[in-house]
Amino acid sequence: MKRPSTSEAANFGSEKAFHFAFPQLSLALFALALICLSMLTSHGTANPLDCSDFSSSCHWHNAVSPPSALLWYRSSLTVDTDQLQMMTGTNVPPNDTYAITASSVQDVSQNGSTLMATLISDTIPCQSNNATLQFNYWTTPFVRLWMCCNVQGQTLNRSRDCQGTPTAQGPGPAQFTIQGMDRPFQVGSLTL
């Protein structure tokens, strides 16, 4: 598949593009991750980063700099629960629209390094109190999701800035507390 341009990669790929790239998800051939996100403020009210439906106005996008080797796509297709059970160990499908990334198993490692798909939020100017990021997730074996907070202008340090999801394959939810920050930052989900 042709690699999208930087402007195309900044947004979610379309459902049509995902199914062009991965026409038939086969059990043994794909590493797969699906997520449904919700970010709550300290008062329990949703904010603009709540992308439980991943609509076109969603404030999350594929990483551009550096670009992700794999892209996230938006989909609203019904997931076959039998296939989901065989791939992820659960037959509880996502509701409505979700984000999905996948790779053929032979492409998961490129030149000895693991391929990653990075979904990041728009920049958050500051946050006075703690917030909770919650998401449901579905992964195939050996795929790991990380939630990271990166202060603008700083290099991401996975040991300091990231937390891994539980090792179960889903559906979660996984919940993370995001500490208040007085500088602009972004929240990201890295998939390995």
mmCIF file of C-alpha atoms in Angstrom:
data_model
loop_
_atom_site.group_PDB
_atom_site.id
_atom_site.type_symbol
_atom_site.label_atom_id
_atom_site.label_comp_id
_atom_site.label_asym_id
_atom_site.label_seq_id
_atom_site.Cartn_x
_atom_site.Cartn_y
_atom_site.Cartn_z
ATOM 1 C CA MET A 1 0.000 0.000 0.000
ATOM 2 C CA LYS A 2 1.230 3.515 -0.809
ATOM 3 C CA ARG A 3 2.352 5.422 2.304
ATOM 4 C CA PRO A 4 0.032 8.406 2.981
ATOM 5 C CA SER A 5 1.408 11.923 2.716
ATOM 6 C CA THR A 6 2.143 13.871 5.902
ATOM 7 C CA SER A 7 -1.193 15.693 5.678
ATOM 8 C CA GLU A 8 -3.053 12.407 5.144
ATOM 9 C CA ALA A 9 -1.229 10.761 8.045
ATOM 10 C CA ALA A 10 -2.110 13.617 10.387
ATOM 11 C CA ASN A 11 -5.740 12.543 10.312
ATOM 12 C CA PHE A 12 -7.204 9.135 10.741
ATOM 13 C CA GLY A 13 -7.185 7.039 7.638
ATOM 14 C CA SER A 14 -10.606 6.270 6.270
ATOM 15 C CA GLU A 15 -12.471 3.020 6.745
ATOM 16 C CA LYS A 16 -12.152 2.442 2.995
ATOM 17 C CA ALA A 17 -8.368 2.898 3.149
ATOM 18 C CA PHE A 18 -8.099 0.453 6.054
ATOM 19 C CA HIS A 19 -9.982 -2.229 4.185
ATOM 20 C CA PHE A 20 -7.894 -1.591 1.083
ATOM 21 C CA ALA A 21 -4.741 -2.137 3.137
ATOM 22 C CA PHE A 22 -6.125 -5.073 5.129
ATOM 23 C CA PRO A 23 -8.907 -6.632 3.024
ATOM 24 C CA GLN A 24 -9.246 -9.779 5.131
ATOM 25 C CA LEU A 25 -8.099 -9.899 8.722
ATOM 26 C CA SER A 26 -6.830 -13.437 9.139
ATOM 27 C CA LEU A 27 -6.121 -14.947 12.553
ATOM 28 C CA ALA A 28 -2.543 -15.949 12.020
ATOM 29 C CA LEU A 29 -1.499 -13.057 9.847
ATOM 30 C CA PHE A 30 -2.195 -9.870 11.755
ATOM 31 C CA ALA A 31 -1.154 -7.978 14.838
ATOM 32 C CA LEU A 32 -4.229 -5.937 15.721
ATOM 33 C CA ALA A 33 -5.258 -3.216 18.159
ATOM 34 C CA LEU A 34 -8.632 -1.469 18.530
ATOM 35 C CA ILE A 35 -9.421 1.291 21.027
ATOM 36 C CA CYS A 36 -12.352 3.433 22.172
ATOM 37 C CA LEU A 37 -11.204 6.507 24.148
ATOM 38 C CA SER A 38 -12.746 8.724 26.787
ATOM 39 C CA MET A 39 -10.942 11.487 28.686
ATOM 40 C CA LEU A 40 -12.597 12.976 31.729
ATOM 41 C CA THR A 41 -11.732 16.091 33.665
ATOM 42 C CA SER A 42 -11.340 15.995 37.428
ATOM 43 C CA HIS A 43 -15.022 16.942 37.772
ATOM 44 C CA GLY A 44 -16.194 13.914 35.790
ATOM 45 C CA THR A 45 -17.302 15.909 32.756
ATOM 46 C CA ALA A 46 -16.187 14.997 29.275
ATOM 47 C CA ASN A 47 -13.832 17.327 27.446
ATOM 48 C CA PRO A 48 -12.983 17.835 23.753
ATOM 49 C CA LEU A 49 -10.556 14.902 23.844
ATOM 50 C CA ASP A 50 -13.428 12.508 24.497
ATOM 51 C CA CYS A 51 -13.452 10.472 21.308
ATOM 52 C CA SER A 52 -15.762 7.694 22.256
ATOM 53 C CA ASP A 53 -17.221 7.891 18.744
ATOM 54 C CA PHE A 54 -14.053 8.849 16.802
ATOM 55 C CA SER A 55 -16.039 11.251 14.629
ATOM 56 C CA SER A 56 -14.320 13.490 12.109
ATOM 57 C CA SER A 57 -14.151 16.215 14.768
ATOM 58 C CA CYS A 58 -12.097 13.933 17.020
ATOM 59 C CA HIS A 59 -9.110 15.651 18.630
ATOM 60 C CA TRP A 60 -6.812 12.643 18.173
ATOM 61 C CA HIS A 61 -4.661 11.900 15.135
ATOM 62 C CA ASN A 62 -1.760 9.847 13.826
ATOM 63 C CA ALA A 63 1.701 11.075 14.796
ATOM 64 C CA VAL A 64 3.334 13.177 12.088
ATOM 65 C CA SER A 65 6.741 14.017 13.558
ATOM 66 C CA PRO A 66 8.228 11.531 13.782
ATOM 67 C CA PRO A 67 5.735 9.674 11.599
ATOM 68 C CA SER A 68 4.376 6.353 12.793
ATOM 69 C CA ALA A 69 5.386 3.276 10.841
ATOM 70 C CA LEU A 70 1.790 2.053 11.205
ATOM 71 C CA LEU A 71 -1.342 4.182 11.014
ATOM 72 C CA TRP A 72 -4.544 4.226 13.030
ATOM 73 C CA TYR A 73 -7.810 4.143 11.080
ATOM 74 C CA ARG A 74 -11.362 5.050 12.038
ATOM 75 C CA SER A 75 -13.946 2.326 11.523
ATOM 76 C CA SER A 76 -17.591 1.743 12.309
ATOM 77 C CA LEU A 77 -17.855 -1.699 10.743
ATOM 78 C CA THR A 78 -19.393 -4.396 12.886
ATOM 79 C CA VAL A 79 -16.714 -6.693 14.249
ATOM 80 C CA ASP A 80 -17.398 -10.416 13.880
ATOM 81 C CA THR A 81 -17.526 -11.638 17.497
ATOM 82 C CA ASP A 82 -16.299 -15.151 16.654
ATOM 83 C CA GLN A 83 -13.245 -13.794 14.854
ATOM 84 C CA LEU A 84 -12.690 -11.253 17.640
ATOM 85 C CA GLN A 85 -12.782 -14.083 20.207
ATOM 86 C CA MET A 86 -10.176 -16.081 18.294
ATOM 87 C CA MET A 87 -7.901 -13.066 17.764
ATOM 88 C CA THR A 88 -8.156 -11.294 21.113
ATOM 89 C CA GLY A 89 -9.613 -13.750 23.612
ATOM 90 C CA THR A 90 -12.874 -11.831 24.085
ATOM 91 C CA ASN A 91 -16.104 -11.725 22.122
ATOM 92 C CA VAL A 92 -17.182 -8.332 23.502
ATOM 93 C CA PRO A 93 -16.972 -6.010 20.463
ATOM 94 C CA PRO A 94 -16.473 -2.242 20.425
ATOM 95 C CA ASN A 95 -19.616 -0.112 20.318
ATOM 96 C CA ASP A 96 -20.115 2.324 17.460
ATOM 97 C CA THR A 97 -16.951 3.825 15.994
ATOM 98 C CA TYR A 98 -13.442 2.847 17.053
ATOM 99 C CA ALA A 99 -9.809 3.291 16.050
ATOM 100 C CA ILE A 100 -7.945 0.319 14.603
ATOM 101 C CA THR A 101 -4.390 -0.425 13.528
ATOM 102 C CA ALA A 102 -2.993 -3.649 12.160
ATOM 103 C CA SER A 103 0.036 -5.123 10.508
ATOM 104 C CA SER A 104 0.868 -8.441 8.962
ATOM 105 C CA VAL A 105 2.979 -10.469 11.364
ATOM 106 C CA GLN A 106 5.988 -10.485 9.024
ATOM 107 C CA ASP A 107 5.928 -6.648 9.000
ATOM 108 C CA VAL A 108 5.754 -6.212 12.799
ATOM 109 C CA SER A 109 9.537 -6.016 13.017
ATOM 110 C CA GLN A 110 11.342 -3.904 10.455
ATOM 111 C CA ASN A 111 15.161 -3.920 10.389
ATOM 112 C CA GLY A 112 15.219 -5.465 13.861
ATOM 113 C CA SER A 113 13.106 -2.726 15.456
ATOM 114 C CA THR A 114 9.451 -3.011 16.410
ATOM 115 C CA LEU A 115 6.920 -1.109 14.310
ATOM 116 C CA MET A 116 4.721 1.322 16.208
ATOM 117 C CA ALA A 117 1.408 3.061 15.604
ATOM 118 C CA THR A 118 1.092 6.310 17.546
ATOM 119 C CA LEU A 119 -2.244 8.008 18.155
ATOM 120 C CA ILE A 120 -1.821 11.411 19.812
ATOM 121 C CA SER A 121 -4.126 14.107 21.100
ATOM 122 C CA ASP A 122 -4.192 17.716 20.068
ATOM 123 C CA THR A 123 -1.975 19.850 22.300
ATOM 124 C CA ILE A 124 -3.472 20.527 25.721
ATOM 125 C CA PRO A 125 -2.387 24.051 26.826
ATOM 126 C CA CYS A 126 -2.369 23.143 30.529
ATOM 127 C CA GLN A 127 -4.327 21.179 33.087
ATOM 128 C CA SER A 128 -4.846 22.461 36.615
ATOM 129 C CA ASN A 129 -6.114 19.203 38.155
ATOM 130 C CA ASN A 130 -5.730 15.507 37.530
ATOM 131 C CA ALA A 131 -7.778 13.926 34.752
ATOM 132 C CA THR A 132 -8.565 10.351 33.837
ATOM 133 C CA LEU A 133 -7.957 8.804 30.456
ATOM 134 C CA GLN A 134 -10.029 5.684 29.988
ATOM 135 C CA PHE A 135 -10.199 3.412 27.009
ATOM 136 C CA ASN A 136 -11.425 0.013 26.018
ATOM 137 C CA TYR A 137 -8.960 -1.949 23.950
ATOM 138 C CA TRP A 138 -8.663 -5.199 22.043
ATOM 139 C CA THR A 139 -5.291 -6.619 21.022
ATOM 140 C CA THR A 140 -3.874 -9.779 19.551
ATOM 141 C CA PRO A 141 -1.133 -11.612 21.490
ATOM 142 C CA PHE A 142 2.191 -9.782 21.843
ATOM 143 C CA VAL A 143 0.684 -6.365 21.025
ATOM 144 C CA ARG A 144 1.136 -3.881 23.865
ATOM 145 C CA LEU A 145 -0.556 -0.493 24.323
ATOM 146 C CA TRP A 146 1.084 2.342 26.247
ATOM 147 C CA MET A 147 -0.418 5.652 27.390
ATOM 148 C CA CYS A 148 2.111 8.487 27.407
ATOM 149 C CA CYS A 149 2.064 12.173 28.380
ATOM 150 C CA ASN A 150 4.651 14.258 26.594
ATOM 151 C CA VAL A 151 5.416 17.856 27.567
ATOM 152 C CA GLN A 152 5.988 19.966 24.458
ATOM 153 C CA GLY A 153 9.656 20.486 23.695
ATOM 154 C CA GLN A 154 10.797 17.436 25.676
ATOM 155 C CA THR A 155 11.877 14.108 24.261
ATOM 156 C CA LEU A 156 9.531 11.296 25.227
ATOM 157 C CA ASN A 157 11.072 9.004 27.836
ATOM 158 C CA ARG A 158 9.001 5.822 27.972
ATOM 159 C CA SER A 159 10.138 4.864 31.495
ATOM 160 C CA ARG A 160 9.204 8.300 32.863
ATOM 161 C CA ASP A 161 6.316 9.410 30.631
ATOM 162 C CA CYS A 162 4.444 6.197 29.776
ATOM 163 C CA GLN A 163 2.303 3.578 31.475
ATOM 164 C CA GLY A 164 1.456 0.204 29.947
ATOM 165 C CA THR A 165 -2.045 -1.200 29.750
ATOM 166 C CA PRO A 166 -2.804 -4.373 31.667
ATOM 167 C CA THR A 167 -1.392 -7.408 29.884
ATOM 168 C CA ALA A 168 -4.867 -8.819 29.236
ATOM 169 C CA GLN A 169 -5.970 -8.490 25.616
ATOM 170 C CA GLY A 170 -9.089 -6.489 26.460
ATOM 171 C CA PRO A 171 -11.660 -5.191 26.354
ATOM 172 C CA GLY A 172 -10.682 -3.228 29.443
ATOM 173 C CA PRO A 173 -11.383 -0.530 30.316
ATOM 174 C CA ALA A 174 -7.892 0.694 31.114
ATOM 175 C CA GLN A 175 -7.785 3.842 33.246
ATOM 176 C CA PHE A 176 -4.867 6.203 33.684
ATOM 177 C CA THR A 177 -4.523 9.297 35.843
ATOM 178 C CA ILE A 178 -2.973 12.255 34.063
ATOM 179 C CA GLN A 179 -1.359 14.630 36.530
ATOM 180 C CA GLY A 180 -2.044 18.356 36.327
ATOM 181 C CA MET A 181 0.575 20.165 34.211
ATOM 182 C CA ASP A 182 1.265 23.862 33.839
ATOM 183 C CA ARG A 183 2.893 23.480 30.407
ATOM 184 C CA PRO A 184 1.469 22.383 27.041
ATOM 185 C CA PHE A 185 1.457 18.616 26.568
ATOM 186 C CA GLN A 186 -0.001 15.850 24.448
ATOM 187 C CA VAL A 187 -1.404 12.488 25.406
ATOM 188 C CA GLY A 188 -0.528 9.587 23.175
ATOM 189 C CA SER A 189 -1.241 5.927 22.784
ATOM 190 C CA LEU A 190 1.661 3.906 21.454
ATOM 191 C CA THR A 191 1.051 0.460 20.059
ATOM 192 C CA LEU A 192 3.900 -2.023 19.864
#
